[in-house]
GROMACS .gro file of C-alpha atoms in nm:
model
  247
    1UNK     CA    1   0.125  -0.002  -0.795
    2UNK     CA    2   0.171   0.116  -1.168
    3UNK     CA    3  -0.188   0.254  -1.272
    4UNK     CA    4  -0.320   0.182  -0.927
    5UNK     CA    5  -0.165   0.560  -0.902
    6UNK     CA    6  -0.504   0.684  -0.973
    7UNK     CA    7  -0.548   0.611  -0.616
    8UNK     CA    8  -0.556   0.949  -0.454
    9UNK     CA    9  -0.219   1.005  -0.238
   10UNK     CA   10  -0.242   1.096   0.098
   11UNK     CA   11   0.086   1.203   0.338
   12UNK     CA   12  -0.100   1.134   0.666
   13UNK     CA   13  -0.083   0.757   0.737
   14UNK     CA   14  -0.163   0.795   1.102
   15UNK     CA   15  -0.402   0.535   1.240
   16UNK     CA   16  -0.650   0.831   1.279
   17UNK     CA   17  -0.711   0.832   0.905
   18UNK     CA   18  -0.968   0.608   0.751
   19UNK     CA   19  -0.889   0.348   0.544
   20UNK     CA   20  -0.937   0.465   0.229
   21UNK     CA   21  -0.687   0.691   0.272
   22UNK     CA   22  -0.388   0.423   0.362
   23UNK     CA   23  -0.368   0.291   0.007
   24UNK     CA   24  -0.121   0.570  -0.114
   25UNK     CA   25  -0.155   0.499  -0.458
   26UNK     CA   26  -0.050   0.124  -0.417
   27UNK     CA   27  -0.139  -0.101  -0.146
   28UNK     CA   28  -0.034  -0.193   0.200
   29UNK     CA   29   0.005  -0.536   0.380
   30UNK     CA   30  -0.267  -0.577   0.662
   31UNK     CA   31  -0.317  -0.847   0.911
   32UNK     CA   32  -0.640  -1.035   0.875
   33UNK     CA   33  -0.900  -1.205   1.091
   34UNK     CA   34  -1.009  -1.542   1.012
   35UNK     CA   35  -1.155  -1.541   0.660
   36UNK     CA   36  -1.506  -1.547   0.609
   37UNK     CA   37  -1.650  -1.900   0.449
   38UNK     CA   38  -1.802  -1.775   0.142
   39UNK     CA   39  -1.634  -1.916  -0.155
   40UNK     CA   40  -1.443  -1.716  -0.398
   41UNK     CA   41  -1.300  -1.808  -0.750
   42UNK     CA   42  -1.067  -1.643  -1.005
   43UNK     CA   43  -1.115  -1.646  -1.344
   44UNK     CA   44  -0.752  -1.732  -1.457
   45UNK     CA   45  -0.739  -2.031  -1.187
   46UNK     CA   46  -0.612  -2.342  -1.474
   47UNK     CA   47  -0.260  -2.109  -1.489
   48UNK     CA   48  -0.286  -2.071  -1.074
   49UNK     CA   49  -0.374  -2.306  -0.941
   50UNK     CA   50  -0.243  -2.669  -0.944
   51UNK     CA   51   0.008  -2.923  -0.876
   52UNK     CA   52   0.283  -2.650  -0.702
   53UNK     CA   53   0.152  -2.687  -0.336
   54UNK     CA   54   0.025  -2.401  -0.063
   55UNK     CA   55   0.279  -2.109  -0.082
   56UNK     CA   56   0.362  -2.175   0.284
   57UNK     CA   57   0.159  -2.387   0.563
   58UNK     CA   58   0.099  -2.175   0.934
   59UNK     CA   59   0.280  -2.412   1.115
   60UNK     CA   60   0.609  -2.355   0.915
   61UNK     CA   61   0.612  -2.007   1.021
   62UNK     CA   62   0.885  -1.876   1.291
   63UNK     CA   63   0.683  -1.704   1.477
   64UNK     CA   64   0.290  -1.719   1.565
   65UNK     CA   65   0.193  -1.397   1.379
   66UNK     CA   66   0.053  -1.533   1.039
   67UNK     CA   67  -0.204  -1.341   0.825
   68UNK     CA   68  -0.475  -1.587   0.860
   69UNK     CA   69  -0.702  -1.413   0.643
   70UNK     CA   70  -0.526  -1.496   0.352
   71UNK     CA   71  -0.442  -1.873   0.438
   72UNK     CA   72  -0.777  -1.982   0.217
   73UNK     CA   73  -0.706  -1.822  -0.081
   74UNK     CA   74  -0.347  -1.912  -0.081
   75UNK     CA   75  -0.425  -2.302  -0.005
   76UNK     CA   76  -0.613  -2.258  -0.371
   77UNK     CA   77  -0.309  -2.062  -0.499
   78UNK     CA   78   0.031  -2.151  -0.707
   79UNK     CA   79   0.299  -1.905  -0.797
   80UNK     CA   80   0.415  -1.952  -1.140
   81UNK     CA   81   0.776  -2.207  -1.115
   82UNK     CA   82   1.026  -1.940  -1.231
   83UNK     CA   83   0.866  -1.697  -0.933
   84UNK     CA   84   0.872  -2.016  -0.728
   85UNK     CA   85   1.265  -2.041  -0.770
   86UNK     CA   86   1.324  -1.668  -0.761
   87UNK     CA   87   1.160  -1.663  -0.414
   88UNK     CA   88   1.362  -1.945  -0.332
   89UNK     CA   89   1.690  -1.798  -0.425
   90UNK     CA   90   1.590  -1.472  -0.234
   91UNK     CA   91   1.498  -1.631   0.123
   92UNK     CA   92   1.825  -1.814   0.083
   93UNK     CA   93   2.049  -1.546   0.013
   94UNK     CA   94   1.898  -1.320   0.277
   95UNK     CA   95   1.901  -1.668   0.557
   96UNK     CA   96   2.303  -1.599   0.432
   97UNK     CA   97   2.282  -1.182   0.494
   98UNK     CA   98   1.999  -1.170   0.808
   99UNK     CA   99   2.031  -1.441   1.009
  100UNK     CA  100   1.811  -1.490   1.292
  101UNK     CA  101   2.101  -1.481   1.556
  102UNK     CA  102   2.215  -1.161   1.456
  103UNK     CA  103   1.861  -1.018   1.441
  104UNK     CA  104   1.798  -1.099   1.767
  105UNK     CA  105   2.104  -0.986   1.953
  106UNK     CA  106   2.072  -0.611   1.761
  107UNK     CA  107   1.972  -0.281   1.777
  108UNK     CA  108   1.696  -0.098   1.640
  109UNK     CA  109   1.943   0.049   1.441
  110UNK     CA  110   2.166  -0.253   1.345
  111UNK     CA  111   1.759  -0.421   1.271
  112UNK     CA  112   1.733  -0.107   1.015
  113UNK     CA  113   2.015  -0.196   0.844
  114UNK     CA  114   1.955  -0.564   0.804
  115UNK     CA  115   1.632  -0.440   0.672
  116UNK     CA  116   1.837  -0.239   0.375
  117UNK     CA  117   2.060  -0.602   0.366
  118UNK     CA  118   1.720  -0.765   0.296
  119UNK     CA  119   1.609  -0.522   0.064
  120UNK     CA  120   1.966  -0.568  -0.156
  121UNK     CA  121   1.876  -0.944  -0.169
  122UNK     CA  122   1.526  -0.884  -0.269
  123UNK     CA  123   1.604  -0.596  -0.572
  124UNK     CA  124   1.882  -0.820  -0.668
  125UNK     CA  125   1.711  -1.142  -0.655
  126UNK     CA  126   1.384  -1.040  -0.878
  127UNK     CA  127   1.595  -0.759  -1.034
  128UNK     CA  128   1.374  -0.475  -1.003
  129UNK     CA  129   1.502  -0.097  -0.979
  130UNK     CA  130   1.365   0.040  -0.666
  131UNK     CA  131   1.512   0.264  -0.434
  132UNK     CA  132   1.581   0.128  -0.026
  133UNK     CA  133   1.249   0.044   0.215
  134UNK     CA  134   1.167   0.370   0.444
  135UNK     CA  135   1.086   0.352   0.791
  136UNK     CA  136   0.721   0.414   0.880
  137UNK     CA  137   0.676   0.513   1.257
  138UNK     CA  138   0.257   0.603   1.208
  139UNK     CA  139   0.130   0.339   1.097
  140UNK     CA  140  -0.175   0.162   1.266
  141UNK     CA  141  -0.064  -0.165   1.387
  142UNK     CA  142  -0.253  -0.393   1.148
  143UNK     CA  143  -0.093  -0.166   0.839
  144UNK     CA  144   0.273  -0.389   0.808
  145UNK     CA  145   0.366  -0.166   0.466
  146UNK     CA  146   0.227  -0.018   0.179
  147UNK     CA  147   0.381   0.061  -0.147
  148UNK     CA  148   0.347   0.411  -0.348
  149UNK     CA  149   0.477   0.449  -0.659
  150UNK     CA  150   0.828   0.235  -0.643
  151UNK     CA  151   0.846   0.338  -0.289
  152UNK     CA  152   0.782   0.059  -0.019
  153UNK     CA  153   0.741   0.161   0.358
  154UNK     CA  154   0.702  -0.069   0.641
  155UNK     CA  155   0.566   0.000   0.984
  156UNK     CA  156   0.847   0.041   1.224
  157UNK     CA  157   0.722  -0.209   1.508
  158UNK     CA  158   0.791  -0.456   1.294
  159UNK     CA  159   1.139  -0.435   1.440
  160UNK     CA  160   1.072  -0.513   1.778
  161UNK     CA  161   0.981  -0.904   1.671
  162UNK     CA  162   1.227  -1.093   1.821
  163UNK     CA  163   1.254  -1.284   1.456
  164UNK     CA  164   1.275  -1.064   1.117
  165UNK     CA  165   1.042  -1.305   0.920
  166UNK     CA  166   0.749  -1.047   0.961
  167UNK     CA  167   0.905  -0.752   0.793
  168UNK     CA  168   1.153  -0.979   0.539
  169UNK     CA  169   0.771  -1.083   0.444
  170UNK     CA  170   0.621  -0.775   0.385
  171UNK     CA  171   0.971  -0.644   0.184
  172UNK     CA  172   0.886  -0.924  -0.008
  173UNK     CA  173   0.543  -0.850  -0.057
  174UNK     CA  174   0.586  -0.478  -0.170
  175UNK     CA  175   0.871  -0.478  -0.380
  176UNK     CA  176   0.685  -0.775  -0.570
  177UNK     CA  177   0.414  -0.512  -0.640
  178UNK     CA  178   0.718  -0.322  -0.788
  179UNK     CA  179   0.784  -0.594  -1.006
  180UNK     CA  180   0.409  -0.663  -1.081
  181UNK     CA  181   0.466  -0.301  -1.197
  182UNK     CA  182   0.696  -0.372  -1.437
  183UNK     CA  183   0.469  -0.649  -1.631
  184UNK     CA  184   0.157  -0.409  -1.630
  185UNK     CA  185   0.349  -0.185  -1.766
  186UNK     CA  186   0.546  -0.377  -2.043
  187UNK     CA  187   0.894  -0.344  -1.913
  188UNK     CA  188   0.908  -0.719  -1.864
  189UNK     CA  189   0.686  -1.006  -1.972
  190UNK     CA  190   0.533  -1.228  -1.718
  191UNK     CA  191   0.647  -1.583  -1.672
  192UNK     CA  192   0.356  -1.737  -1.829
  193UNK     CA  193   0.345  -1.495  -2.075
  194UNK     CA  194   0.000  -1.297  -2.179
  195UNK     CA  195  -0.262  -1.529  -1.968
  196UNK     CA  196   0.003  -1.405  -1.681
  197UNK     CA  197  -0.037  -1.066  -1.757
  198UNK     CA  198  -0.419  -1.097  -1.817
  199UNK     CA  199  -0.472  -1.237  -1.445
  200UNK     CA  200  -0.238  -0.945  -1.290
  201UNK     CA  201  -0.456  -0.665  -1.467
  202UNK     CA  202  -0.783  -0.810  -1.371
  203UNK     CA  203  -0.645  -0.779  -0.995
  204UNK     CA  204  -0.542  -0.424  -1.077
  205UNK     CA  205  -0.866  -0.297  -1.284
  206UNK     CA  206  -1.085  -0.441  -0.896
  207UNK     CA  207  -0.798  -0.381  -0.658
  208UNK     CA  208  -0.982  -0.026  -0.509
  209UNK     CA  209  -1.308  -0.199  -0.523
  210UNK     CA  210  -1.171  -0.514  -0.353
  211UNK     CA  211  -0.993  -0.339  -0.096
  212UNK     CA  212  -1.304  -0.228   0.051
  213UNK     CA  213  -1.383  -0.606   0.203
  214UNK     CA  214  -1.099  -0.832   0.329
  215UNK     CA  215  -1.200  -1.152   0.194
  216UNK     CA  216  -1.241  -0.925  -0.173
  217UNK     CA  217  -0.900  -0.802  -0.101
  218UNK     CA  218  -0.735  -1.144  -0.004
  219UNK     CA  219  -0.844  -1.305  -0.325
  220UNK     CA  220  -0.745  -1.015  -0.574
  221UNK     CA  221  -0.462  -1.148  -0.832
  222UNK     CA  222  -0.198  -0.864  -0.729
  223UNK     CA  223  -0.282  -0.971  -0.346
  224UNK     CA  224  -0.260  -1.368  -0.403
  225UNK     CA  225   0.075  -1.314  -0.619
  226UNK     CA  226   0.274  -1.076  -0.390
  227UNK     CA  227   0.166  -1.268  -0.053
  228UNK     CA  228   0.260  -1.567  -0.211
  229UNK     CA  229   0.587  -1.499  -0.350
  230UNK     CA  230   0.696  -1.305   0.030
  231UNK     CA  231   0.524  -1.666   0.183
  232UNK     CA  232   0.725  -1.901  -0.035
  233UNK     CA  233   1.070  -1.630   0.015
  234UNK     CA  234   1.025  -1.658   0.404
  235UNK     CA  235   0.963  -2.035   0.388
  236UNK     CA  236   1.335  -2.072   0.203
  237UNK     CA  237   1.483  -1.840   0.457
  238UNK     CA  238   1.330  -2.077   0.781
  239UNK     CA  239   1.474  -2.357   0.582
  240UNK     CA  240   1.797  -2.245   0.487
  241UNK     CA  241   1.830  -2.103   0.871
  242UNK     CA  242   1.757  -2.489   0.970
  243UNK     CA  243   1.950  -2.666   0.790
  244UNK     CA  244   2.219  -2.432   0.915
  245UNK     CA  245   2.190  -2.492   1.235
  246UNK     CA  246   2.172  -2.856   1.168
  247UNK     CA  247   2.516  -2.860   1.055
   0.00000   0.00000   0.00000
């Protein structure tokens, strides 16, 4: 992610390879445990954390999978209201592109290329430049993606779910660490401005430090912001697939 490229790449992403190694110059989506109890705080919390409501509540989810390592930090957590309604508009226009009956009477293949369908909604939606997700088929199973550079992977058994909301997620997740890019590197300014910016380069100056512990890595800016914004972009699509098939 931007100057988290002083990360030392690696080509080998097999689950053989120790952790370390997995971070590719960006980061990567992980399932999580419970979290630990320990209490954590951020030093930017007045701009995020507040009157917005939890990014998205377990029991909204479509599936059971749900990254429950993260859940505390994100009940503490807001996303600014202009990345609030971008996520919005995303998870609605790919509920209109992906919907859940067509994922689940696909291919593998057609499932790839709902995945690119996803991706177009996502680029357009936050409009970032980044070229289409690529298929990972080594990664270890609690590894859902990683970014590198502007390049987002995702782990290939993610396709197999018999609901997309897993890998439209962790799209979401990466190619928000593409735009979190862009504002760290002054190609566009954050929605609350400087303080905005402030809080996403404190995550990235500790982000190889806090990657070493889950809770640490749960709690870093970068982390809370992208898992937020793919939370609050899957929680539109579940919604906008509901109220379609109420009508």
């Amino acid at each position: 992610m931007g100057a988290l490229d002083k990360v030392k790449d690696s080509d080998d992403a097999t689950s053989d390879a120790p952790r370390e190694s997995r971070w590719f110059g960006g980061s990567s989506r992980d399932l999580f445990g419970p979290a630990s109890s320990h209490p954590k705080e951020n030093s930017l919390d007045p701009l995020h954390h507040g009157s917005q409501g939890s990014p998205m509540e377990t029991e909204s989810a479509g599936h059971d999978i749900r990254f429950d390592g993260r859940d505390r930090a994100l009940d503490s957590f807001s996303l600014d209201p202009q990345s609030s309604h971008d996520a919005k508009v995303v998870g609605e226009a790919i509920a209109q592109n992906v919907p859940v009956q067509e994922w689940a009477g696909a291919s593998v293949a057609d499932r790839v290329r709902l995945c690119d369908s996803a991706y177009r909604d996502i680029s357009s939606g936050m409009a970032i430049e980044a070229p289409p997700p690529m298929l990972e088929f080594a990664l270890p199973d609690e590894t859902l993606g990683f970014t590198r550079g502007r390049d987002v992977h995702y782990n290939a058994r993610q396709l197999d779910e018999p609901s997309p909301q897993s890998v439209i997620e962790t799209l979401a997740h990466e190619y928000r660490h593409v735009w979190q890019q862009d504002v760290l590197s002054g190609d566009r300014q954050h929605p609350l401005g400087k303080d905005g910016t402030s809080w996403l380069a404190e995550g990235q100056q500790r982000y190889d430090q806090d990657s070493d512990d889950f809770d640490d890595y749960a709690w870093n800016p970068m982390e809370l912001d992208a898992e937020a914004f793919a939370r609050q972009v899957s929680r539109a699509y579940n919604d906008y697939q509901e109220d379609s098939n109420e009508r």
